[in-house]
PDB file of C-alpha atoms in Angstrom:
ATOM      1  CA  UNK A1030      14.756 -10.615   3.830  1.00 57.00           C
ATOM      2  CA  UNK A1031      18.267 -10.716   2.369  1.00 64.00           C
ATOM      3  CA  UNK A1032      19.702  -7.443   1.159  1.00 77.00           C
ATOM      4  CA  UNK A1033      18.638  -6.683  -2.396  1.00 89.00           C
ATOM      5  CA  UNK A1034      21.330  -5.625  -4.852  1.00 92.00           C
ATOM      6  CA  UNK A1035      20.854  -4.504  -8.450  1.00 93.00           C
ATOM      7  CA  UNK A1036      23.731  -3.783 -10.810  1.00 94.00           C
ATOM      8  CA  UNK A1037      22.972  -1.016 -13.300  1.00 94.00           C
ATOM      9  CA  UNK A1038      24.959   1.098 -15.742  1.00 93.00           C
ATOM     10  CA  UNK A1039      24.808   4.772 -16.612  1.00 92.00           C
ATOM     11  CA  UNK A1040      22.783   5.146 -19.804  1.00 87.00           C
ATOM     12  CA  UNK A1041      24.268   7.168 -22.644  1.00 84.00           C
ATOM     13  CA  UNK A1042      21.772   6.337 -25.423  1.00 73.00           C
ATOM     14  CA  UNK A1043      19.091   8.883 -24.606  1.00 67.00           C
ATOM     15  CA  UNK A1044      17.225   9.501 -27.866  1.00 62.00           C
ATOM     16  CA  UNK A1045      14.066   7.632 -28.884  1.00 61.00           C
ATOM     17  CA  UNK A1046      16.031   5.527 -31.362  1.00 54.00           C
ATOM     18  CA  UNK A1047      18.428   4.630 -28.558  1.00 55.00           C
ATOM     19  CA  UNK A1048      15.535   3.509 -26.339  1.00 60.00           C
ATOM     20  CA  UNK A1049      14.218   1.293 -29.135  1.00 64.00           C
ATOM     21  CA  UNK A1050      17.637  -0.344 -29.521  1.00 64.00           C
ATOM     22  CA  UNK A1051      17.739  -0.968 -25.780  1.00 68.00           C
ATOM     23  CA  UNK A1052      14.407  -2.807 -25.904  1.00 67.00           C
ATOM     24  CA  UNK A1053      15.566  -4.922 -28.844  1.00 66.00           C
ATOM     25  CA  UNK A1054      18.604  -5.849 -26.764  1.00 72.00           C
ATOM     26  CA  UNK A1055      16.305  -6.618 -23.787  1.00 82.00           C
ATOM     27  CA  UNK A1056      17.767  -3.760 -21.774  1.00 88.00           C
ATOM     28  CA  UNK A1057      15.469  -1.513 -19.728  1.00 92.00           C
ATOM     29  CA  UNK A1058      16.001   2.245 -19.437  1.00 92.00           C
ATOM     30  CA  UNK A1059      15.430   3.938 -16.115  1.00 93.00           C
ATOM     31  CA  UNK A1060      16.192   6.938 -13.930  1.00 95.00           C
ATOM     32  CA  UNK A1061      17.625   7.316 -10.425  1.00 96.00           C
ATOM     33  CA  UNK A1062      17.058  10.569  -8.568  1.00 95.00           C
ATOM     34  CA  UNK A1063      16.756  12.107  -5.122  1.00 92.00           C
ATOM     35  CA  UNK A1064      17.111  15.356  -3.156  1.00 90.00           C
ATOM     36  CA  UNK A1065      20.907  15.185  -3.339  1.00 89.00           C
ATOM     37  CA  UNK A1066      21.363  12.858  -6.288  1.00 91.00           C
ATOM     38  CA  UNK A1067      20.866  12.956 -10.049  1.00 83.00           C
ATOM     39  CA  UNK A1068      18.762  12.603 -11.964  1.00 94.00           C
ATOM     40  CA  UNK A1069      20.938   9.913 -13.512  1.00 94.00           C
ATOM     41  CA  UNK A1070      19.858   7.922 -16.576  1.00 94.00           C
ATOM     42  CA  UNK A1071      20.570   4.231 -16.035  1.00 94.00           C
ATOM     43  CA  UNK A1072      19.922   0.868 -17.695  1.00 93.00           C
ATOM     44  CA  UNK A1073      19.698  -2.773 -16.626  1.00 94.00           C
ATOM     45  CA  UNK A1074      19.080  -6.161 -18.221  1.00 93.00           C
ATOM     46  CA  UNK A1075      15.341  -6.831 -18.473  1.00 91.00           C
ATOM     47  CA  UNK A1076      15.640 -10.376 -17.111  1.00 91.00           C
ATOM     48  CA  UNK A1077      17.580  -9.201 -14.044  1.00 93.00           C
ATOM     49  CA  UNK A1078      14.999  -6.498 -13.434  1.00 93.00           C
ATOM     50  CA  UNK A1079      12.074  -8.923 -13.739  1.00 93.00           C
ATOM     51  CA  UNK A1080      13.661 -11.240 -11.178  1.00 92.00           C
ATOM     52  CA  UNK A1081      14.242  -8.360  -8.768  1.00 91.00           C
ATOM     53  CA  UNK A1082      10.717  -6.884  -8.864  1.00 90.00           C
ATOM     54  CA  UNK A1083       9.285 -10.261  -7.858  1.00 90.00           C
ATOM     55  CA  UNK A1084      11.191  -9.981  -4.576  1.00 89.00           C
ATOM     56  CA  UNK A1085      10.701  -6.329  -3.650  1.00 89.00           C
ATOM     57  CA  UNK A1086       8.062  -3.686  -3.025  1.00 86.00           C
ATOM     58  CA  UNK A1087       8.226   0.106  -2.923  1.00 87.00           C
ATOM     59  CA  UNK A1088       9.365  -0.116   0.722  1.00 90.00           C
ATOM     60  CA  UNK A1089      12.301  -2.462   0.083  1.00 90.00           C
ATOM     61  CA  UNK A1090      15.729  -0.897   0.415  1.00 90.00           C
ATOM     62  CA  UNK A1091      17.864  -1.783  -2.617  1.00 92.00           C
ATOM     63  CA  UNK A1092      21.593  -1.267  -3.079  1.00 93.00           C
ATOM     64  CA  UNK A1093      22.080   0.153  -6.559  1.00 94.00           C
ATOM     65  CA  UNK A1094      25.558  -0.695  -7.838  1.00 95.00           C
ATOM     66  CA  UNK A1095      26.053   1.907 -10.530  1.00 95.00           C
ATOM     67  CA  UNK A1096      28.774   1.661 -13.165  1.00 93.00           C
ATOM     68  CA  UNK A1097      29.434   5.156 -14.543  1.00 90.00           C
ATOM     69  CA  UNK A1098      30.125   5.892 -18.199  1.00 87.00           C
ATOM     70  CA  UNK A1099      33.637   7.090 -17.264  1.00 87.00           C
ATOM     71  CA  UNK A1100      34.480   3.714 -15.718  1.00 86.00           C
ATOM     72  CA  UNK A1101      33.873   4.759 -12.122  1.00 90.00           C
ATOM     73  CA  UNK A1102      31.324   3.165  -9.812  1.00 92.00           C
ATOM     74  CA  UNK A1103      29.187   3.917  -6.769  1.00 93.00           C
ATOM     75  CA  UNK A1104      26.614   2.246  -4.528  1.00 94.00           C
ATOM     76  CA  UNK A1105      23.420   4.053  -3.522  1.00 93.00           C
ATOM     77  CA  UNK A1106      20.564   3.016  -1.247  1.00 92.00           C
ATOM     78  CA  UNK A1107      17.403   3.334  -3.337  1.00 93.00           C
ATOM     79  CA  UNK A1108      13.693   2.512  -3.430  1.00 93.00           C
ATOM     80  CA  UNK A1109      11.712   1.415  -6.466  1.00 93.00           C
ATOM     81  CA  UNK A1110       9.429   4.374  -7.118  1.00 92.00           C
ATOM     82  CA  UNK A1111       7.633   3.486 -10.337  1.00 92.00           C
ATOM     83  CA  UNK A1112       7.513   0.875 -13.098  1.00 93.00           C
ATOM     84  CA  UNK A1113       5.949   1.763 -16.450  1.00 93.00           C
ATOM     85  CA  UNK A1114       4.556  -1.195 -18.385  1.00 92.00           C
ATOM     86  CA  UNK A1115       3.609  -1.867 -22.004  1.00 89.00           C
ATOM     87  CA  UNK A1116      -0.158  -1.555 -22.517  1.00 91.00           C
ATOM     88  CA  UNK A1117      -0.382  -4.822 -24.461  1.00 92.00           C
ATOM     89  CA  UNK A1118       2.371  -7.108 -23.141  1.00 89.00           C
ATOM     90  CA  UNK A1119       2.449  -5.690 -19.575  1.00 90.00           C
ATOM     91  CA  UNK A1120       6.252  -5.985 -19.663  1.00 89.00           C
ATOM     92  CA  UNK A1121       8.270  -3.204 -17.986  1.00 91.00           C
ATOM     93  CA  UNK A1122       9.438  -0.471 -20.367  1.00 90.00           C
ATOM     94  CA  UNK A1123      10.868   2.075 -17.892  1.00 92.00           C
ATOM     95  CA  UNK A1124      11.557   2.381 -14.157  1.00 94.00           C
ATOM     96  CA  UNK A1125      12.375   5.030 -11.558  1.00 95.00           C
ATOM     97  CA  UNK A1126      14.455   4.664  -8.397  1.00 95.00           C
ATOM     98  CA  UNK A1127      14.308   7.180  -5.554  1.00 94.00           C
ATOM     99  CA  UNK A1128      17.617   7.807  -3.777  1.00 94.00           C
ATOM    100  CA  UNK A1129      16.929   9.321  -0.326  1.00 92.00           C
ATOM    101  CA  UNK A1130      19.282  11.587   1.568  1.00 88.00           C
ATOM    102  CA  UNK A1131      20.823   9.703   4.483  1.00 81.00           C
ATOM    103  CA  UNK A1132      19.969  11.404   7.760  1.00 84.00           C
ATOM    104  CA  UNK A1133      16.834  13.041   6.344  1.00 87.00           C
ATOM    105  CA  UNK A1134      13.288  11.732   6.817  1.00 91.00           C
ATOM    106  CA  UNK A1135      11.294  10.587   3.808  1.00 90.00           C
ATOM    107  CA  UNK A1136       7.601   9.961   3.224  1.00 92.00           C
ATOM    108  CA  UNK A1137       6.512   6.597   1.879  1.00 92.00           C
ATOM    109  CA  UNK A1138       3.443   4.339   1.666  1.00 93.00           C
ATOM    110  CA  UNK A1139       3.925   1.195   3.757  1.00 94.00           C
ATOM    111  CA  UNK A1140       1.622  -1.819   3.149  1.00 95.00           C
ATOM    112  CA  UNK A1141      -0.557  -3.053   6.025  1.00 96.00           C
ATOM    113  CA  UNK A1142      -0.835  -6.815   6.506  1.00 96.00           C
ATOM    114  CA  UNK A1143      -3.970  -7.810   8.429  1.00 97.00           C
ATOM    115  CA  UNK A1144      -3.450 -11.130  10.215  1.00 96.00           C
ATOM    116  CA  UNK A1145      -6.131 -13.725  11.056  1.00 95.00           C
ATOM    117  CA  UNK A1146      -9.935 -13.581  10.890  1.00 94.00           C
ATOM    118  CA  UNK A1147     -11.923 -11.311  13.249  1.00 95.00           C
ATOM    119  CA  UNK A1148     -14.292 -12.906  15.784  1.00 94.00           C
ATOM    120  CA  UNK A1149     -17.012 -10.720  14.323  1.00 93.00           C
ATOM    121  CA  UNK A1150     -16.971 -12.735  11.099  1.00 94.00           C
ATOM    122  CA  UNK A1151     -18.071 -15.835  13.052  1.00 91.00           C
ATOM    123  CA  UNK A1152     -20.901 -13.675  14.396  1.00 89.00           C
ATOM    124  CA  UNK A1153     -22.168 -13.061  10.866  1.00 91.00           C
ATOM    125  CA  UNK A1154     -20.187  -9.921  10.127  1.00 93.00           C
ATOM    126  CA  UNK A1155     -17.947  -9.006   7.238  1.00 95.00           C
ATOM    127  CA  UNK A1156     -14.627  -7.177   7.005  1.00 95.00           C
ATOM    128  CA  UNK A1157     -14.620  -3.745   5.349  1.00 96.00           C
ATOM    129  CA  UNK A1158     -11.055  -2.610   4.600  1.00 96.00           C
ATOM    130  CA  UNK A1159     -10.580   1.110   4.012  1.00 97.00           C
ATOM    131  CA  UNK A1160      -6.773   1.255   3.900  1.00 97.00           C
ATOM    132  CA  UNK A1161      -4.325  -1.276   2.436  1.00 96.00           C
ATOM    133  CA  UNK A1162      -1.345   0.925   3.327  1.00 95.00           C
ATOM    134  CA  UNK A1163      -0.401   3.826   5.558  1.00 96.00           C
ATOM    135  CA  UNK A1164       1.748   6.831   4.662  1.00 95.00           C
ATOM    136  CA  UNK A1165       4.593   7.256   7.126  1.00 96.00           C
ATOM    137  CA  UNK A1166       7.536   9.525   7.749  1.00 95.00           C
ATOM    138  CA  UNK A1167      10.877   8.065   8.841  1.00 94.00           C
ATOM    139  CA  UNK A1168      14.593   7.934   8.232  1.00 93.00           C
ATOM    140  CA  UNK A1169      15.483   5.541   5.391  1.00 90.00           C
ATOM    141  CA  UNK A1170      17.111   3.096   7.822  1.00 89.00           C
ATOM    142  CA  UNK A1171      13.916   2.856   9.916  1.00 92.00           C
ATOM    143  CA  UNK A1172      11.367   2.264   7.140  1.00 92.00           C
ATOM    144  CA  UNK A1173       9.629  -1.121   7.553  1.00 92.00           C
ATOM    145  CA  UNK A1174       8.732  -3.198   4.498  1.00 91.00           C
ATOM    146  CA  UNK A1175       5.231  -3.656   5.928  1.00 93.00           C
ATOM    147  CA  UNK A1176       3.183  -3.163   9.087  1.00 96.00           C
ATOM    148  CA  UNK A1177       1.445  -6.252  10.506  1.00 96.00           C
ATOM    149  CA  UNK A1178      -1.558  -6.188  12.833  1.00 96.00           C
ATOM    150  CA  UNK A1179      -3.580  -9.034  14.391  1.00 97.00           C
ATOM    151  CA  UNK A1180      -7.322  -8.433  13.926  1.00 96.00           C
ATOM    152  CA  UNK A1181      -8.586 -11.719  15.415  1.00 95.00           C
ATOM    153  CA  UNK A1182     -10.069 -10.017  18.523  1.00 94.00           C
ATOM    154  CA  UNK A1183     -12.319  -7.616  16.581  1.00 95.00           C
ATOM    155  CA  UNK A1184     -16.003  -8.241  17.357  1.00 94.00           C
ATOM    156  CA  UNK A1185     -18.986  -7.313  15.198  1.00 95.00           C
ATOM    157  CA  UNK A1186     -19.300  -3.526  15.096  1.00 93.00           C
ATOM    158  CA  UNK A1187     -15.691  -2.921  16.146  1.00 95.00           C
ATOM    159  CA  UNK A1188     -13.034  -0.920  14.298  1.00 94.00           C
ATOM    160  CA  UNK A1189      -9.287  -0.854  13.832  1.00 97.00           C
ATOM    161  CA  UNK A1190      -7.851   2.656  13.925  1.00 97.00           C
ATOM    162  CA  UNK A1191      -4.463   4.119  13.047  1.00 97.00           C
ATOM    163  CA  UNK A1192      -3.661   4.478  16.749  1.00 96.00           C
ATOM    164  CA  UNK A1193      -3.991   0.677  17.080  1.00 96.00           C
ATOM    165  CA  UNK A1194      -1.000   0.072  14.791  1.00 96.00           C
ATOM    166  CA  UNK A1195       2.331  -0.733  16.403  1.00 94.00           C
ATOM    167  CA  UNK A1196       4.776   1.217  14.300  1.00 95.00           C
ATOM    168  CA  UNK A1197       8.530   0.691  14.737  1.00 93.00           C
ATOM    169  CA  UNK A1198      10.546   3.257  16.665  1.00 94.00           C
ATOM    170  CA  UNK A1199      11.264   6.319  14.565  1.00 93.00           C
ATOM    171  CA  UNK A1200       8.275   5.762  12.262  1.00 96.00           C
ATOM    172  CA  UNK A1201       5.399   8.274  12.348  1.00 96.00           C
ATOM    173  CA  UNK A1202       2.036   7.836  10.637  1.00 96.00           C
ATOM    174  CA  UNK A1203       0.817  10.789   8.581  1.00 96.00           C
ATOM    175  CA  UNK A1204      -2.810   9.652   8.911  1.00 95.00           C
ATOM    176  CA  UNK A1205      -4.932  10.966  11.788  1.00 96.00           C
ATOM    177  CA  UNK A1206      -4.718   8.623  14.780  1.00 96.00           C
ATOM    178  CA  UNK A1207      -8.532   8.252  14.824  1.00 96.00           C
ATOM    179  CA  UNK A1208      -8.768   7.298  11.144  1.00 97.00           C
ATOM    180  CA  UNK A1209     -10.524   3.943  10.683  1.00 97.00           C
ATOM    181  CA  UNK A1210      -8.445   1.413   8.747  1.00 97.00           C
ATOM    182  CA  UNK A1211     -10.780  -1.579   8.946  1.00 96.00           C
ATOM    183  CA  UNK A1212     -14.229  -2.379  10.347  1.00 96.00           C
ATOM    184  CA  UNK A1213     -16.233  -5.525  11.078  1.00 95.00           C
ATOM    185  CA  UNK A1214     -19.811  -4.762  10.035  1.00 94.00           C
ATOM    186  CA  UNK A1215     -23.088  -6.553   9.478  1.00 88.00           C
ATOM    187  CA  UNK A1216     -23.806  -7.238   5.774  1.00 83.00           C
ATOM    188  CA  UNK A1217     -26.205  -4.649   4.324  1.00 68.00           C
ATOM    189  CA  UNK A1218     -28.892  -7.195   3.400  1.00 63.00           C
ATOM    190  CA  UNK A1219     -29.017  -8.650   6.915  1.00 59.00           C
ATOM    191  CA  UNK A1220     -29.064  -5.189   8.477  1.00 52.00           C
ATOM    192  CA  UNK A1221     -32.045  -4.212   6.293  1.00 56.00           C
ATOM    193  CA  UNK A1222     -33.889  -7.442   7.145  1.00 56.00           C
ATOM    194  CA  UNK A1223     -33.307  -6.856  10.846  1.00 54.00           C
ATOM    195  CA  UNK A1224     -34.595  -3.286  10.567  1.00 51.00           C
ATOM    196  CA  UNK A1225     -37.643  -4.433   8.623  1.00 51.00           C
ATOM    197  CA  UNK A1226     -38.326  -7.099  11.240  1.00 54.00           C
ATOM    198  CA  UNK A1227     -38.211  -4.545  14.028  1.00 52.00           C
ATOM    199  CA  UNK A1228     -40.628  -2.291  12.139  1.00 54.00           C
ATOM    200  CA  UNK A1229     -42.971  -5.253  11.631  1.00 55.00           C
ATOM    201  CA  UNK A1230     -43.092  -5.896  15.376  1.00 52.00           C
ATOM    202  CA  UNK A1231     -43.792  -2.324  16.422  1.00 53.00           C
ATOM    203  CA  UNK A1232     -46.423  -1.537  13.801  1.00 51.00           C
ATOM    204  CA  UNK A1233     -49.342  -3.515  15.379  1.00 50.00           C
ATOM    205  CA  UNK A1234     -48.689  -1.805  18.707  1.00 52.00           C
ATOM    206  CA  UNK A1235     -49.121   1.607  17.081  1.00 52.00           C
ATOM    207  CA  UNK A1236     -52.393   0.519  15.422  1.00 47.00           C
ATOM    208  CA  UNK A1237     -53.670  -0.782  18.759  1.00 49.00           C
ATOM    209  CA  UNK A1238     -52.884   2.501  20.431  1.00 51.00           C
ATOM    210  CA  UNK A1239     -54.839   4.356  17.763  1.00 50.00           C
ATOM    211  CA  UNK A1240     -57.877   2.076  18.263  1.00 50.00           C
ATOM    212  CA  UNK A1241     -57.767   2.689  22.008  1.00 52.00           C
ATOM    213  CA  UNK A1242     -57.686   6.430  21.379  1.00 52.00           C
ATOM    214  CA  UNK A1243     -60.849   6.173  19.225  1.00 51.00           C
ATOM    215  CA  UNK A1244     -62.673   4.249  21.996  1.00 52.00           C
ATOM    216  CA  UNK A1245     -61.815   6.938  24.520  1.00 54.00           C
ATOM    217  CA  UNK A1246     -63.133   9.631  22.149  1.00 53.00           C
ATOM    218  CA  UNK A1247     -66.495   7.815  21.928  1.00 51.00           C
TER     219      UNK A1247
END
């Protein structure tokens, strides 16, 4: 993916009335912060922001080009932390960017992309997904946008665990290595039918045994 760049400006209109004027002007208020940065109140054109969020996720590194109120400027590596939306229109009304400290590890949720269909599905099974993402710890430069894993070889009754993921160098999962991410299981209805069928087969044998016991008693 091409490097993502967003040009923002330091926000000076901080009161509620100022925020309303920003929305009328189709400008979104936001905040950028980190361990060694800010918090800094910023703003950006709503249309530019809408275009950007269609291309990125919370694991996408974004270069924030910040124009300061005093005329100065700076560029900061940042990650989209949160987007608040209007309850009715669902349009963004506020956003947060996290600015990590270079050289220091950060914790972040990385999406998991499961590739292909497990063999177990062709055997009548279904896929139960327990995790759509995994929390990792890594330097900002090493954070992947997503983790992909091929699940085509999973048979019915098999599992995919955290230890089965191939994480990039420098990236450490914060989940236990034995944690199950995904399983190929038999649908509940079929499992119950199979159990009931087994019980139906064994029941006559038990009755027969009881009859034989009565004959011996006589």
